[in-house]
Amino acid sequence: RGSPSTIPDTGQFKVALVIYPRDGGTARSLEALVDTGGGYSVVPRPILESLGCRPVRTQRVVLADGRTEEWSVSQVDVECEGRRTTTPVLMGPPGDPILLGATTLEELGLGIDPLNRRLVPVDLYLA
């Protein structure tokens, strides 16, 4: 099927991501590929459903091969680099990679240090 975006080979790296269940159960630690080319984060639907996450709406996504599909979106509590937020997450197909997208990074107040392949806190500017 394919992910909503492609990731260039340079600067690609993985980070630890914790997803918290909606029912207050045990959180799940996962590895996510940082994907600033994708707006929303993506987690395979079976993982989200096992944590009690349910769809709240659908979203059209454009896959790497140019096809357009409708995917479910859930609201998920995630933690990365000691920061936690509630963020929209696309419920991806089983077996697809877990992607940490630009929207979640922004909500966490994190940016990318491509030289050192890591996430770093960023300043938020108020106009």
PDB file of C-alpha atoms in Angstrom:
ATOM      1  CA  ARG A   1       0.000   0.000   0.000  1.00  0.00           C
ATOM      2  CA  GLY A   2       2.603   2.551   0.981  1.00  0.00           C
ATOM      3  CA  SER A   3       2.890   5.413   3.394  1.00  0.00           C
ATOM      4  CA  PRO A   4       1.416   8.878   2.787  1.00  0.00           C
ATOM      5  CA  SER A   5       4.850  10.297   2.004  1.00  0.00           C
ATOM      6  CA  THR A   6       8.353   9.219   1.205  1.00  0.00           C
ATOM      7  CA  ILE A   7      11.405   9.836   3.318  1.00  0.00           C
ATOM      8  CA  PRO A   8      14.724  10.793   1.733  1.00  0.00           C
ATOM      9  CA  ASP A   9      17.595   8.439   2.554  1.00  0.00           C
ATOM     10  CA  THR A  10      19.667  11.247   4.062  1.00  0.00           C
ATOM     11  CA  GLY A  11      18.737  12.366   7.559  1.00  0.00           C
ATOM     12  CA  GLN A  12      16.372   9.451   8.165  1.00  0.00           C
ATOM     13  CA  PHE A  13      16.346   8.220  11.762  1.00  0.00           C
ATOM     14  CA  LYS A  14      14.182   6.528  14.377  1.00  0.00           C
ATOM     15  CA  VAL A  15      13.108   7.710  17.824  1.00  0.00           C
ATOM     16  CA  ALA A  16      11.403   6.155  20.837  1.00  0.00           C
ATOM     17  CA  LEU A  17       7.678   6.899  20.992  1.00  0.00           C
ATOM     18  CA  VAL A  18       5.238   5.995  23.771  1.00  0.00           C
ATOM     19  CA  ILE A  19       1.539   5.671  22.996  1.00  0.00           C
ATOM     20  CA  TYR A  20      -0.881   5.841  25.915  1.00  0.00           C
ATOM     21  CA  PRO A  21      -4.117   3.868  25.825  1.00  0.00           C
ATOM     22  CA  ARG A  22      -7.415   5.710  26.006  1.00  0.00           C
ATOM     23  CA  ASP A  23      -8.656   3.492  28.853  1.00  0.00           C
ATOM     24  CA  GLY A  24      -5.760   4.267  31.199  1.00  0.00           C
ATOM     25  CA  GLY A  25      -4.115   0.855  30.693  1.00  0.00           C
ATOM     26  CA  THR A  26      -0.443   0.142  30.099  1.00  0.00           C
ATOM     27  CA  ALA A  27       1.361   2.408  27.634  1.00  0.00           C
ATOM     28  CA  ARG A  28       3.197   0.922  24.657  1.00  0.00           C
ATOM     29  CA  SER A  29       6.759   1.858  23.665  1.00  0.00           C
ATOM     30  CA  LEU A  30       7.473   1.805  19.937  1.00  0.00           C
ATOM     31  CA  GLU A  31      10.101   2.930  17.465  1.00  0.00           C
ATOM     32  CA  ALA A  32       8.967   5.587  15.014  1.00  0.00           C
ATOM     33  CA  LEU A  33      10.638   6.813  11.856  1.00  0.00           C
ATOM     34  CA  VAL A  34      10.828  10.620  11.837  1.00  0.00           C
ATOM     35  CA  ASP A  35       8.928  11.841   8.756  1.00  0.00           C
ATOM     36  CA  THR A  36       8.771  15.612   8.402  1.00  0.00           C
ATOM     37  CA  GLY A  37       7.375  15.147   4.884  1.00  0.00           C
ATOM     38  CA  GLY A  38       4.179  13.729   6.375  1.00  0.00           C
ATOM     39  CA  GLY A  39       1.748  15.995   8.173  1.00  0.00           C
ATOM     40  CA  TYR A  40       0.187  13.504  10.566  1.00  0.00           C
ATOM     41  CA  SER A  41       1.871  10.649  12.367  1.00  0.00           C
ATOM     42  CA  VAL A  42       0.945   7.118  11.240  1.00  0.00           C
ATOM     43  CA  VAL A  43       0.504   4.034  13.425  1.00  0.00           C
ATOM     44  CA  PRO A  44      -0.885   0.722  12.131  1.00  0.00           C
ATOM     45  CA  ARG A  45      -4.564   0.414  12.990  1.00  0.00           C
ATOM     46  CA  PRO A  46      -4.211  -2.891  14.941  1.00  0.00           C
ATOM     47  CA  ILE A  47      -1.727  -1.270  17.353  1.00  0.00           C
ATOM     48  CA  LEU A  48      -4.026   1.700  17.959  1.00  0.00           C
ATOM     49  CA  GLU A  49      -7.091  -0.505  18.386  1.00  0.00           C
ATOM     50  CA  SER A  50      -5.222  -2.683  20.909  1.00  0.00           C
ATOM     51  CA  LEU A  51      -4.758   0.504  22.970  1.00  0.00           C
ATOM     52  CA  GLY A  52      -8.442   1.414  22.809  1.00  0.00           C
ATOM     53  CA  CYS A  53      -7.993   4.174  20.207  1.00  0.00           C
ATOM     54  CA  ARG A  54     -10.989   4.581  17.914  1.00  0.00           C
ATOM     55  CA  PRO A  55     -11.509   6.565  14.702  1.00  0.00           C
ATOM     56  CA  VAL A  56     -12.875  10.090  15.117  1.00  0.00           C
ATOM     57  CA  ARG A  57     -13.045  10.955  11.401  1.00  0.00           C
ATOM     58  CA  THR A  58     -11.537  10.109   8.023  1.00  0.00           C
ATOM     59  CA  GLN A  59      -8.879  11.954   6.051  1.00  0.00           C
ATOM     60  CA  ARG A  60      -7.868  11.745   2.403  1.00  0.00           C
ATOM     61  CA  VAL A  61      -4.198  10.838   2.063  1.00  0.00           C
ATOM     62  CA  VAL A  62      -1.952  10.810  -0.996  1.00  0.00           C
ATOM     63  CA  LEU A  63       0.333   7.784  -1.038  1.00  0.00           C
ATOM     64  CA  ALA A  64       3.933   7.790  -2.244  1.00  0.00           C
ATOM     65  CA  ASP A  65       2.835   6.274  -5.583  1.00  0.00           C
ATOM     66  CA  GLY A  66       0.293   9.089  -6.140  1.00  0.00           C
ATOM     67  CA  ARG A  67      -2.862   7.134  -5.271  1.00  0.00           C
ATOM     68  CA  THR A  68      -5.433   8.754  -2.993  1.00  0.00           C
ATOM     69  CA  GLU A  69      -7.167   6.832  -0.190  1.00  0.00           C
ATOM     70  CA  GLU A  70      -9.406   7.574   2.803  1.00  0.00           C
ATOM     71  CA  TRP A  71      -7.808   6.639   6.135  1.00  0.00           C
ATOM     72  CA  SER A  72      -9.278   6.816   9.620  1.00  0.00           C
ATOM     73  CA  VAL A  73      -7.878   9.352  12.100  1.00  0.00           C
ATOM     74  CA  SER A  74      -7.741   8.848  15.860  1.00  0.00           C
ATOM     75  CA  GLN A  75      -6.779  11.225  18.673  1.00  0.00           C
ATOM     76  CA  VAL A  76      -3.825   9.694  20.505  1.00  0.00           C
ATOM     77  CA  ASP A  77      -1.747  10.591  23.574  1.00  0.00           C
ATOM     78  CA  VAL A  78       1.941  10.274  22.630  1.00  0.00           C
ATOM     79  CA  GLU A  79       5.225  10.959  24.385  1.00  0.00           C
ATOM     80  CA  CYS A  80       8.614  11.570  22.820  1.00  0.00           C
ATOM     81  CA  GLU A  81      11.800  12.987  24.336  1.00  0.00           C
ATOM     82  CA  GLY A  82      10.008  13.427  27.685  1.00  0.00           C
ATOM     83  CA  ARG A  83       7.229  15.568  26.159  1.00  0.00           C
ATOM     84  CA  ARG A  84       3.601  14.467  25.936  1.00  0.00           C
ATOM     85  CA  THR A  85       0.699  15.665  23.803  1.00  0.00           C
ATOM     86  CA  THR A  86      -2.603  14.587  22.286  1.00  0.00           C
ATOM     87  CA  THR A  87      -2.327  14.502  18.511  1.00  0.00           C
ATOM     88  CA  PRO A  88      -4.233  13.281  15.444  1.00  0.00           C
ATOM     89  CA  VAL A  89      -2.780  10.011  14.134  1.00  0.00           C
ATOM     90  CA  LEU A  90      -3.611   8.231  10.894  1.00  0.00           C
ATOM     91  CA  MET A  91      -4.681   4.620  11.427  1.00  0.00           C
ATOM     92  CA  GLY A  92      -2.419   2.935   8.891  1.00  0.00           C
ATOM     93  CA  PRO A  93      -2.563  -0.535   7.379  1.00  0.00           C
ATOM     94  CA  PRO A  94      -1.193  -3.514   9.343  1.00  0.00           C
ATOM     95  CA  GLY A  95       2.547  -3.902   8.886  1.00  0.00           C
ATOM     96  CA  ASP A  96       3.165  -0.333   7.724  1.00  0.00           C
ATOM     97  CA  PRO A  97       5.947   1.598   9.492  1.00  0.00           C
ATOM     98  CA  ILE A  98       5.227   3.879  12.440  1.00  0.00           C
ATOM     99  CA  LEU A  99       5.871   7.452  11.335  1.00  0.00           C
ATOM    100  CA  LEU A 100       6.304  10.530  13.529  1.00  0.00           C
ATOM    101  CA  GLY A 101       4.942  13.384  11.413  1.00  0.00           C
ATOM    102  CA  ALA A 102       5.417  17.133  11.366  1.00  0.00           C
ATOM    103  CA  THR A 103       2.135  17.935  13.167  1.00  0.00           C
ATOM    104  CA  THR A 104       3.039  15.786  16.169  1.00  0.00           C
ATOM    105  CA  LEU A 105       6.577  17.185  16.265  1.00  0.00           C
ATOM    106  CA  GLU A 106       5.205  20.728  16.278  1.00  0.00           C
ATOM    107  CA  GLU A 107       2.715  19.895  19.042  1.00  0.00           C
ATOM    108  CA  LEU A 108       5.565  18.406  21.097  1.00  0.00           C
ATOM    109  CA  GLY A 109       7.719  21.522  20.538  1.00  0.00           C
ATOM    110  CA  LEU A 110      10.406  19.430  18.854  1.00  0.00           C
ATOM    111  CA  GLY A 111      12.441  19.966  15.707  1.00  0.00           C
ATOM    112  CA  ILE A 112      15.028  17.995  13.807  1.00  0.00           C
ATOM    113  CA  ASP A 113      18.794  18.194  14.070  1.00  0.00           C
ATOM    114  CA  PRO A 114      19.571  16.468  10.743  1.00  0.00           C
ATOM    115  CA  LEU A 115      23.342  16.526  11.223  1.00  0.00           C
ATOM    116  CA  ASN A 116      23.174  14.527  14.459  1.00  0.00           C
ATOM    117  CA  ARG A 117      19.968  12.658  13.510  1.00  0.00           C
ATOM    118  CA  ARG A 118      18.059  13.556  16.648  1.00  0.00           C
ATOM    119  CA  LEU A 119      15.138  15.624  17.891  1.00  0.00           C
ATOM    120  CA  VAL A 120      15.747  18.877  19.733  1.00  0.00           C
ATOM    121  CA  PRO A 121      13.479  21.349  21.574  1.00  0.00           C
ATOM    122  CA  VAL A 122      12.530  24.378  19.498  1.00  0.00           C
ATOM    123  CA  ASP A 123      11.325  27.849  20.397  1.00  0.00           C
ATOM    124  CA  LEU A 124       7.731  28.708  19.586  1.00  0.00           C
ATOM    125  CA  TYR A 125       7.207  32.205  18.282  1.00  0.00           C
ATOM    126  CA  LEU A 126       4.166  34.297  19.129  1.00  0.00           C
ATOM    127  CA  ALA A 127       3.280  37.035  16.675  1.00  0.00           C
TER     128      ALA A 127
END
